[in-house]
XYZ file of C-alpha atoms in Angstrom:
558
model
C -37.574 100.154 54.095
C -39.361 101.304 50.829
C -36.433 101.294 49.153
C -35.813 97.803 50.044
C -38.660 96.051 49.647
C -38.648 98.359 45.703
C -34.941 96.665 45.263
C -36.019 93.452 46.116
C -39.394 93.283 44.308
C -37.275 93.913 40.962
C -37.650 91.826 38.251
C -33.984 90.864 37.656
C -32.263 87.659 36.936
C -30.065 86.422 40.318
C -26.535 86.699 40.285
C -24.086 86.812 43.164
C -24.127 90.550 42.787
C -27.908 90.889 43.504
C -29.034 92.419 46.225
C -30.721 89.713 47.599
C -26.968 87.935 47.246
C -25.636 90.578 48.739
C -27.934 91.311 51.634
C -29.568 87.798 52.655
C -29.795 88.766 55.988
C -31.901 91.684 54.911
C -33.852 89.629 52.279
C -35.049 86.590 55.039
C -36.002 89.755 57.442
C -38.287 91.663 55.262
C -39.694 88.474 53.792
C -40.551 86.949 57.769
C -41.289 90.272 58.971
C -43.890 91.132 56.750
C -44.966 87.728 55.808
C -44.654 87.871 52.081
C -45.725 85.923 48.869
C -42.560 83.385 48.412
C -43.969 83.811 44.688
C -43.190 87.210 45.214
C -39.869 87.001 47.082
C -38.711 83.984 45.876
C -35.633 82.398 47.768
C -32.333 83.231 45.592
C -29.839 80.883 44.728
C -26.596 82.573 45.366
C -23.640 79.881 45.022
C -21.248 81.960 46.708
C -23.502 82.615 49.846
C -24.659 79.325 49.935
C -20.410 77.971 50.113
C -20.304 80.421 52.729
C -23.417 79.238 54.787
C -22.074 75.264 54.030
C -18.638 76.692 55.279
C -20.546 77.770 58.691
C -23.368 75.580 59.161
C -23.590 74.221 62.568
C -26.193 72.729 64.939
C -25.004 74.491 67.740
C -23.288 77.697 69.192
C -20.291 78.496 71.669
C -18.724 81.418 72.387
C -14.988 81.129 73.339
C -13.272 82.894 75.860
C -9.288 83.658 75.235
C -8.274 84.500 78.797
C -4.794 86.618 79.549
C -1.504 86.302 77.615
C 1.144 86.099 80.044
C 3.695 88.107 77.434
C 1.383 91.281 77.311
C -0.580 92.682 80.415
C -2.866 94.275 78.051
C -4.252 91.156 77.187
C -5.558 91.030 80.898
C -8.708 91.953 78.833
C -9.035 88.829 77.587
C -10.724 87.522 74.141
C -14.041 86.719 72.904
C -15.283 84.547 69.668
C -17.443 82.557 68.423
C -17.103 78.848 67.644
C -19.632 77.320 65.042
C -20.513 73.770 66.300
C -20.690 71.306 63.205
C -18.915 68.423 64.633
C -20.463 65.617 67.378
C -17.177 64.195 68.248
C -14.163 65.588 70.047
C -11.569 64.888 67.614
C -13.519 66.308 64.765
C -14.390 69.680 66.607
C -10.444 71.052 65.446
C -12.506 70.938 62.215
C -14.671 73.455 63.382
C -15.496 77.415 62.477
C -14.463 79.813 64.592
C -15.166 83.719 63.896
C -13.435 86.759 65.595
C -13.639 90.242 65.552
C -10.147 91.891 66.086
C -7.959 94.719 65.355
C -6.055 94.941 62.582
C -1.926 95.474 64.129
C 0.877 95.863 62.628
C 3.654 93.118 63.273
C 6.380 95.027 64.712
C 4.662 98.242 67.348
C 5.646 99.784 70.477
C 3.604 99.292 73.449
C 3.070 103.102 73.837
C 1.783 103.225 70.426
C 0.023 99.783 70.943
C -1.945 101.181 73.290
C -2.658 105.150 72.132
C -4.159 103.434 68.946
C -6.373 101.000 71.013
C -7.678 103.565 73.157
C -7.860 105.945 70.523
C -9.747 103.993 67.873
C -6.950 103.974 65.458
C -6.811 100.227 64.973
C -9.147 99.257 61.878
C -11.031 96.052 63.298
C -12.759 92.887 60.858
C -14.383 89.613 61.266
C -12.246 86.701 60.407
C -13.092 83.322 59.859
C -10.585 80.304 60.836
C -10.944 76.616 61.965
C -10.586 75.982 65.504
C -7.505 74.203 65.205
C -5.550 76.942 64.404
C -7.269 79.578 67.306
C -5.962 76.401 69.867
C -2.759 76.546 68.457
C -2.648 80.628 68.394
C -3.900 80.758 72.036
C -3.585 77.492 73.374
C 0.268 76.851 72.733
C 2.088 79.964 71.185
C 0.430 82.636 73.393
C -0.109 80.148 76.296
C -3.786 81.316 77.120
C -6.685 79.041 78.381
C -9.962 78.943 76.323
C -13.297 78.550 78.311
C -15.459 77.798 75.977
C -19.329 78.002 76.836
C -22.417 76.109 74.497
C -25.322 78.739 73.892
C -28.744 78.073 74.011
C -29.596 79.535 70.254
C -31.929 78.002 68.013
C -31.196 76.867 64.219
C -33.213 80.269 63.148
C -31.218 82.004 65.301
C -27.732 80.228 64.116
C -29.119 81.567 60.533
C -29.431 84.729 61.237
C -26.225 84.824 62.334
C -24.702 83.539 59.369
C -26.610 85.727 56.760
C -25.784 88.853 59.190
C -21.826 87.859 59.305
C -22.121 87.386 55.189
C -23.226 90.759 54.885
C -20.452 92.185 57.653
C -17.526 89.951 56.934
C -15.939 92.907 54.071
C -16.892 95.720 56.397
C -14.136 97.429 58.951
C -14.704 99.710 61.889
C -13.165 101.489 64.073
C -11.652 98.977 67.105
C -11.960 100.556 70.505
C -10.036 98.965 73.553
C -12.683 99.724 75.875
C -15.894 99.852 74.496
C -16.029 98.837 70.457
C -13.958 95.717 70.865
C -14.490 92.024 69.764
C -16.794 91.942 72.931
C -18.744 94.110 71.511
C -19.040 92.626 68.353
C -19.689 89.599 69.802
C -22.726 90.712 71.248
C -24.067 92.122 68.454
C -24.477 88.491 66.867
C -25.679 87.119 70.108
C -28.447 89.995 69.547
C -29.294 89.051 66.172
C -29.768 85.326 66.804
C -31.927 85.909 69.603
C -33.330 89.937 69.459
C -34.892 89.623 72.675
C -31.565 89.552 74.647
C -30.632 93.095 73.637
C -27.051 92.087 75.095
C -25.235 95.395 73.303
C -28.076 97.144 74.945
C -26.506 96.651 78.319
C -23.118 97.459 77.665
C -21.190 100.254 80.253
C -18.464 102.410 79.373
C -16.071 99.345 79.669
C -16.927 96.531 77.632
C -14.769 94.179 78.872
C -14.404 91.145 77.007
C -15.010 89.018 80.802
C -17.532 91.293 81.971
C -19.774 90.340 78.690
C -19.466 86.530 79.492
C -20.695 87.636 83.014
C -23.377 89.572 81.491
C -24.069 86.172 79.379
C -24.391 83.890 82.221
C -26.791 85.982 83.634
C -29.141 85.868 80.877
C -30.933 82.390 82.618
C -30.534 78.863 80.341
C -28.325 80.778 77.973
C -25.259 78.696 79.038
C -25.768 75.222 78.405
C -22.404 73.863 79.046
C -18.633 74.836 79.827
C -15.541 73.785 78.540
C -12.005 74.227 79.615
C -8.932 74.063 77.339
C -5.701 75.104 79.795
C -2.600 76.432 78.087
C 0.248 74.472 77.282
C 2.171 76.048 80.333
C -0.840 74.942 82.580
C -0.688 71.446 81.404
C 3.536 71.312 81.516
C 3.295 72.689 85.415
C 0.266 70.047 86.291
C 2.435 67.522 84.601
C 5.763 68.371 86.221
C 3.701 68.198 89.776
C 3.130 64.250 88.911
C 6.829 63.599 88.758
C 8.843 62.656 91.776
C 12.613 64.577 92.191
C 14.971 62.251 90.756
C 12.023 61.941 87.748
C 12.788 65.522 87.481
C 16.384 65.127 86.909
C 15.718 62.456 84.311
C 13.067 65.102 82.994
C 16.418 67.647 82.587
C 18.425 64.470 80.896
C 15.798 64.389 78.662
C 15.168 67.804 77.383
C 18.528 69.006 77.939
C 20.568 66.416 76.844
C 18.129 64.503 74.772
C 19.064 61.332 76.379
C 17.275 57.960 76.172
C 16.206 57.432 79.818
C 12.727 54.402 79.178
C 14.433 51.997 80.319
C 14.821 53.911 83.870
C 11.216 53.782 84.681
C 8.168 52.113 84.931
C 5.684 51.888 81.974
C 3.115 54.655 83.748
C 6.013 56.657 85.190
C 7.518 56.714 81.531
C 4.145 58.136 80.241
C 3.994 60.852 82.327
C 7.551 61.855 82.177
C 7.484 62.169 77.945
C 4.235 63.746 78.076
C 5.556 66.482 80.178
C 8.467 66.226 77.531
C 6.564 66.685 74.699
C 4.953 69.648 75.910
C 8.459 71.451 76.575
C 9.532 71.193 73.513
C 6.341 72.843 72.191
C 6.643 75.875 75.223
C 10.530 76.281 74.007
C 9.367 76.870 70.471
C 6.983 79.178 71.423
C 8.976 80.932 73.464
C 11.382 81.115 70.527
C 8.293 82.177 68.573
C 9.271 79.240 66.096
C 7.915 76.248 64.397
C 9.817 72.851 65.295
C 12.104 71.986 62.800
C 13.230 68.753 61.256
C 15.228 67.880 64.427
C 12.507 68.834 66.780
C 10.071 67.046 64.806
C 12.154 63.826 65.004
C 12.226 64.369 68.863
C 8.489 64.748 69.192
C 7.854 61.384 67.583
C 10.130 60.065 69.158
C 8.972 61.028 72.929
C 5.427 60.651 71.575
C 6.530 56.673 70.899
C 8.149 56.248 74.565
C 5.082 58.191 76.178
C 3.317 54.631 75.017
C -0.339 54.026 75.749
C -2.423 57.675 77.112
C -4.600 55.403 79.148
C -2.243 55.619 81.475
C -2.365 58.639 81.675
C -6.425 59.357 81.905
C -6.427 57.269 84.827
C -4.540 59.303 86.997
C -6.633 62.220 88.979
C -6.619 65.844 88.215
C -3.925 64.979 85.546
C -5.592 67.143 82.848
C -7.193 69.499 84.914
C -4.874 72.155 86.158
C -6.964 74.931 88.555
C -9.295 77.021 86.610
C -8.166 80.529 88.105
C -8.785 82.079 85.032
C -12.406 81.652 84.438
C -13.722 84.890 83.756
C -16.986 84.442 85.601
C -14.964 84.855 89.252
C -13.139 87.957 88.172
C -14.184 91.457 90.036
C -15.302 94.350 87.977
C -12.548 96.018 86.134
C -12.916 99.661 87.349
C -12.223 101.115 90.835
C -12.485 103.626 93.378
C -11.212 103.934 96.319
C -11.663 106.557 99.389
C -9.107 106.635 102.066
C -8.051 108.579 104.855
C -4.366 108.187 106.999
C -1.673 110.359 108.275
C 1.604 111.381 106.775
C 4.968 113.150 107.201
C 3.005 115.800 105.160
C -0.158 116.163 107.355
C -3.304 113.913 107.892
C -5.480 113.927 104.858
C -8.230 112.131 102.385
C -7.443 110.565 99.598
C -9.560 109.999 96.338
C -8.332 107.033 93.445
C -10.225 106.622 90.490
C -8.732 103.867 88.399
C -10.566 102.897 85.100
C -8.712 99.428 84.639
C -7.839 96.769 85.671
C -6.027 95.510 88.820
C -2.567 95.554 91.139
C -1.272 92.643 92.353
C -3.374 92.921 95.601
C -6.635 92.617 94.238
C -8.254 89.037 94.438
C -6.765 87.370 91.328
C -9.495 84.602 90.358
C -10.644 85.515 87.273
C -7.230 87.153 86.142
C -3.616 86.431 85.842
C -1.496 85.721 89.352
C 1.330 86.897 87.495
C 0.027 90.481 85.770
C -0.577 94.116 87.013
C -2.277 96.275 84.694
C -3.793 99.791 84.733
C -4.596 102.810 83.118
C -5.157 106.498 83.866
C -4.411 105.395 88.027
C -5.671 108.811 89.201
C -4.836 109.733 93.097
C -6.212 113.146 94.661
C -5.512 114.108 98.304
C -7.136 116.727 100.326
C -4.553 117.702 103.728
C -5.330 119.017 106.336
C -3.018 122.050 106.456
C -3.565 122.556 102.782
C -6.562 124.135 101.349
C -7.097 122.162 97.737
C -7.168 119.139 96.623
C -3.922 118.044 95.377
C -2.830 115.217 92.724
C -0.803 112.660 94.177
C 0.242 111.119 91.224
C -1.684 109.664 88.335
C -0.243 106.517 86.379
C -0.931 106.743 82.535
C -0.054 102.911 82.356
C 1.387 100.514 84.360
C 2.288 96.875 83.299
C 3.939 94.145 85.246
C 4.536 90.362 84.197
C 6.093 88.195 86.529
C 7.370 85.066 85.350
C 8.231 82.924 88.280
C 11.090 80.688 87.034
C 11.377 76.945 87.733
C 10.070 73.684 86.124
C 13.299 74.566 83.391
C 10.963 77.533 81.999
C 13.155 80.564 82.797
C 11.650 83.497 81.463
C 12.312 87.005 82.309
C 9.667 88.855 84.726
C 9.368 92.562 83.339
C 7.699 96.098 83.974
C 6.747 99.141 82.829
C 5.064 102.678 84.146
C 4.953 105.922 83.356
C 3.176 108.899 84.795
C 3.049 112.021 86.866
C 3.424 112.815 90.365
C 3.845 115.567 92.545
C 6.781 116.314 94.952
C 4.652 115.469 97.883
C 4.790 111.963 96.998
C 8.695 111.817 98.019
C 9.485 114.856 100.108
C 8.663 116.437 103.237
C 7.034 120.126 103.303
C 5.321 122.813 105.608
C 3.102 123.724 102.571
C 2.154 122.736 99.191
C 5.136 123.060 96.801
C 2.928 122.813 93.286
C 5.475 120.826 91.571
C 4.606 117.853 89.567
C 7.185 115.818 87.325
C 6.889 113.382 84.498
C 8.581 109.770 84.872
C 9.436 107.126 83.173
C 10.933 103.692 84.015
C 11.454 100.563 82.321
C 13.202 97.069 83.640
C 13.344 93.752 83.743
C 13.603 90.942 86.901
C 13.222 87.623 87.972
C 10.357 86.344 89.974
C 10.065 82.967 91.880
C 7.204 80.902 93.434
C 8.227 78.615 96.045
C 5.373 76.715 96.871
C 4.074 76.269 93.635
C 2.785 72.690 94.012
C 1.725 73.000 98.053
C -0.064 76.562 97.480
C -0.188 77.677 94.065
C 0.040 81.503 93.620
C -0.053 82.032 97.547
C 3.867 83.180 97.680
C 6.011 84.967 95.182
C 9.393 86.515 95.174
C 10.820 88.733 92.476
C 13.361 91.337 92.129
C 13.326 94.071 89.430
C 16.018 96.523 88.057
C 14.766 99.528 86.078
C 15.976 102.432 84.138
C 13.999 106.001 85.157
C 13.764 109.245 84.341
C 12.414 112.361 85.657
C 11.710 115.568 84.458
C 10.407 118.934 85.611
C 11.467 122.532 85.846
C 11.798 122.405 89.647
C 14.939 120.104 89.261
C 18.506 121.878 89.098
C 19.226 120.831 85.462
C 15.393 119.917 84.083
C 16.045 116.243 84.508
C 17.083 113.190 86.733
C 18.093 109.905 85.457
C 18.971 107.177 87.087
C 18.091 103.539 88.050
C 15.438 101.423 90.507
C 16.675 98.437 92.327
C 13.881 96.471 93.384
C 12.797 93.584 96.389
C 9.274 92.453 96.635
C 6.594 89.626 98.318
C 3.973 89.138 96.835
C 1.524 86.729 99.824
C -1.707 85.391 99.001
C -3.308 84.143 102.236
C -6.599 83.775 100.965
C -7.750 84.194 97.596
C -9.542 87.356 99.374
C -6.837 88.288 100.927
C -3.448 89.448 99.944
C -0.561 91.669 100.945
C 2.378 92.944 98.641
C 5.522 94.213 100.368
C 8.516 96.088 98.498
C 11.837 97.660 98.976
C 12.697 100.353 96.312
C 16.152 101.983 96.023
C 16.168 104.570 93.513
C 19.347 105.937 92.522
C 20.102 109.387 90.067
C 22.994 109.497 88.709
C 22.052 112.128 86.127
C 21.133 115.325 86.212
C 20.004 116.286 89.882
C 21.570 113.446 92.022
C 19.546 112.025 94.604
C 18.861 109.028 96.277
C 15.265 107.596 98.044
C 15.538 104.257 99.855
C 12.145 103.372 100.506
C 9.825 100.714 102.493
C 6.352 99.743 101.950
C 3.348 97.343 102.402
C 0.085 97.218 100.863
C -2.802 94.832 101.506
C -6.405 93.777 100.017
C -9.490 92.220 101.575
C -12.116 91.610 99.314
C -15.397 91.826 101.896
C -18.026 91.802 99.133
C -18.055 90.985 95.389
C -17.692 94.560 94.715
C -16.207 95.951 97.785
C -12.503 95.495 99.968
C -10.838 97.166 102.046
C -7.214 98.438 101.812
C -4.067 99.646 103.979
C -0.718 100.988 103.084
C 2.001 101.606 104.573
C 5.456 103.587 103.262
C 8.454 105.239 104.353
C 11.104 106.982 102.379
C 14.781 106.907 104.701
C 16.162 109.260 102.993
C 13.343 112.411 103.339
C 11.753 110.461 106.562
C 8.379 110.647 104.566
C 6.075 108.401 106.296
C 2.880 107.732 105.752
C -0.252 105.101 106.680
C -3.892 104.875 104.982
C -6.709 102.873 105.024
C -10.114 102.683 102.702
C -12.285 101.157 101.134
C -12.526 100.120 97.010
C -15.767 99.563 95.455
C -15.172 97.556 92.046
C -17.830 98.679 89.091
């Protein structure tokens, strides 16, 4: 502080390299704080600061929530900025500033490295500064996320501390944490220094999940002043495509397919609706191509834009722009688990103890998260039998990722999976006493998925099939190894959005190293009693080893 107030007292013509340039933040503090002279801290004039604080000046606040990316589980997370309100109309707020804090990735990584370096801090994370526009475009249309976006209640003095504190930051890196040091985080942080008596970052747990912090927001009372929601492109197609009657469907295919002229076929509304569901295909099939529309594209967006006619139309039918709102992160449960459990097996009655850090199966209530995504880390599952005397680990999951992509509406995608881990024999076998033996696995594959009743009961029913390479390894195997292949069947039934059940048939095949085969049954299910508590059963059987096994508990979310 001495030092400060010595550097600033100097005597030293202003340049952009003066302290006081550099550290404004700083400066304003010290000079309110203490309540000093202006004659002796005189306000600097700083040009570049000052094109920076023009750049950012707004009369208002929002921070913007990026929910899931339906291409990477990981993103199940979700994103967090900050948007700088300078505009009063709607068109104009493209124009506005939006800041971020993210890490720094390289273009082309593996998802095992992806997320080692995450969890691991080796990511270098900075602040960047972009106009809205371009974060809608990023998220809205080429990652296909919805943005929520919620209007803080901060004060001008507080929007200027923000902006001197992100002048002094917006050069620095640090270290990006997945789980705790994230843009979250960050985000925070400036919350805290607009308004210090929040202490937001104060309150942060071990997981600072980026939906978790708008939860912890919108329980700070009057902070929210209003929400916004911005669906993804693949939102608005679907809600679109529901409008349109079957054989406005086929001329939908005619259209996009075929690229043939088909106005003449159909009313003036009906033709809106049908090239405004147009329009937004072509932008999904870019995106999906992860390219910008080209000459002949471009030709065909004007030219669908010119049939769609007059969007009044459009406004004046109901619910047209406003698919469901599954993803707002404030009805999302708390992304860490555990679960106690007791049942009967092949192997012995027993109790069973999961701890799983993040995020969610498929059973969980999905509100708040993706339909389509499993995610989670470090899935840790102890069991204590009855005729054993120790605890034993089941199996742990170092990451699992699922995205289903149901097909339909002409957006066929490939559903996909990934998990890899360690389990012990008991998981798969039959024995009189504990064998010991744990081995590593591995599997990777892709599928298709399919949601029937997509426009009757959206997310309640989805089919999907999956075919995966895996391998095994341990010493207790014949020749070290197994490889082989998964062939799977699944449900997945929503009943209730608090209550789900997931059934699958698994045949996994070696034809590598030790040959075996395990055809195997099971169901799992999910009520959600509580906010913070469900209960679970599962059922399994393996035909081939006559493993069988039933459990029931209860899951407290935290």
């Amino acid at each position: 502080m001495e030092t400060s107030l010595r550097v600033f007292s100097k005597d030293e013509a202003l340049t952009d390299l003066s302290v006081e340039c550099l550290f404004p933040a700083r400066f304003y503090w010290i000079r309110e704080r203490f309540s000093i002279d202006p004659n002796v801290f005189p306000i600097p004039s700083c040009p570049k600061f000052e094109e920076f604080h023009n750049q950012m000046k707004a009369h208002s606040l929002s921070v913007v929530f990026a929910a899931f990316h339906p291409e990477h589980p990981a993103s199940l997370f979700g994103h967090t900025m900050f948007k700088f309100n300078s505009s009063t109309k709607e068109v104009e707020e493209l124009e506005d500033v939006v800041v971020t804090y993210a890490a720094i990735i390289p273009r082309i990584i593996d998802p095992f490295s992806y997320v080692f370096n995450g969890l691991s801090g080796n990511f270098p994370g900075s602040f960047e500064i972009q106009k809205y526009k371009y974060k809608i475009y990023e998220y809205n249309e080429y990652e296909n996320r919805s943005l929520w976006e919620y209007k803080l209640n901060i004060d001008e003095k507080g929007i200027e501390r923000i902006i001197r504190h992100l002048w002094e930051m917006q050069k620095n890196h640090f270290d990006y944490y997945f789980f705790d040091e994230n843009c979250s985080f960050r985000i925070l942080t400036l919350l805290d220094v607009g308004d210090p008596e929040l202490r937001l970052s104060d309150r942060k747990k071990f997981l600072v999940q980026p939906a978790d912090t708008i939860k912890l927001m919108a329980a700070r009372k009057n902070l929210f002043l209003e929400v916004k929601f911005r669906p993804s492109i693949v939102e608005r197609y679907r809600q679109k495509y529901g409008f349109l009657t079957e054989s406005e469907r086929e001329l939908l295919r005619k259209v996009i397919k075929d690229d043939e002229d088909v106005s003449q076929q159909l009313s003036e509304n009906r033709r809106a609706i049908l090239y405004d569901a147009a329009i937004d295909y072509l932008l999904i099939k870019k995106s999906m191509e992860k390219g910008t529309l080209d000459e002949k594209d471009k030709e065909r967006y004007y030219r669908y834009n010119s049939l769609r006619g007059d969007m009044g139309n459009l406004l004046k039918l109901n619910d047209y722009y406003y698919p469901p709102t599954a993803s707002n992160p404030l009805l999302g449960h708390d992304p860490s688990q555990i679960t106690v459990s007791a049942g009967n097996s092949s192997n012995g009655a027993f109790g069973e103890f999961t701890f799983r850090p993040v995020l969610r199966d498929f059973t969980d209530s999905y509100p708040g998260y993706s339909p389509y995504n499993q995610l989670f880390f470090l899935n840790t599952n102890i069991r204590v039998y009855e005729n054993m005397k120790s605890p034993k680990l089941q199996e742990i999951h170092f990451i699992q990722m699922t995205s289903l992509h149901p097909i339909g509406q002409f957006l066929n995608k490939a559903s996909w999976r990934f998990d890899v881990g360690v389990k012990s024999l008991l998981t798969e076998k039959v024995f009189k006493e504990d064998p010991g033996i744990l081995f590593g696995f591995s599997s990777f594959g892709f599928g298709v998925a399919s949601e029937p009743f997509y426009y009757f009961s959206r997310y309640s029913l989805i089919f999907y099939s999956f075919l995966d390479v895996r391998g095994d390894i341990s010493d207790s195997f014949r020749r070290g190894y197994r490889l082989g292949s998964i062939a799977t069947i699944g449900m997945l039934c929503r009943i209730t959005e608090r209550f789900s059940f997931h059934l699958i048939g698994d045949y996994r095949s070696y034809s590598f190293g030790d040959k075996q085969y395990f055809p195997e049954f099971s169901v799992q299910g999910n009520y959600l009693l509580t906010e913070r508590i469900a209960l679970e059963f599962q059922y399994r059987k393996n035909y081939f080893t006559s493993l069988e096994e039933t459990k029931f508990g209860a899951k407290l979310y935290f």
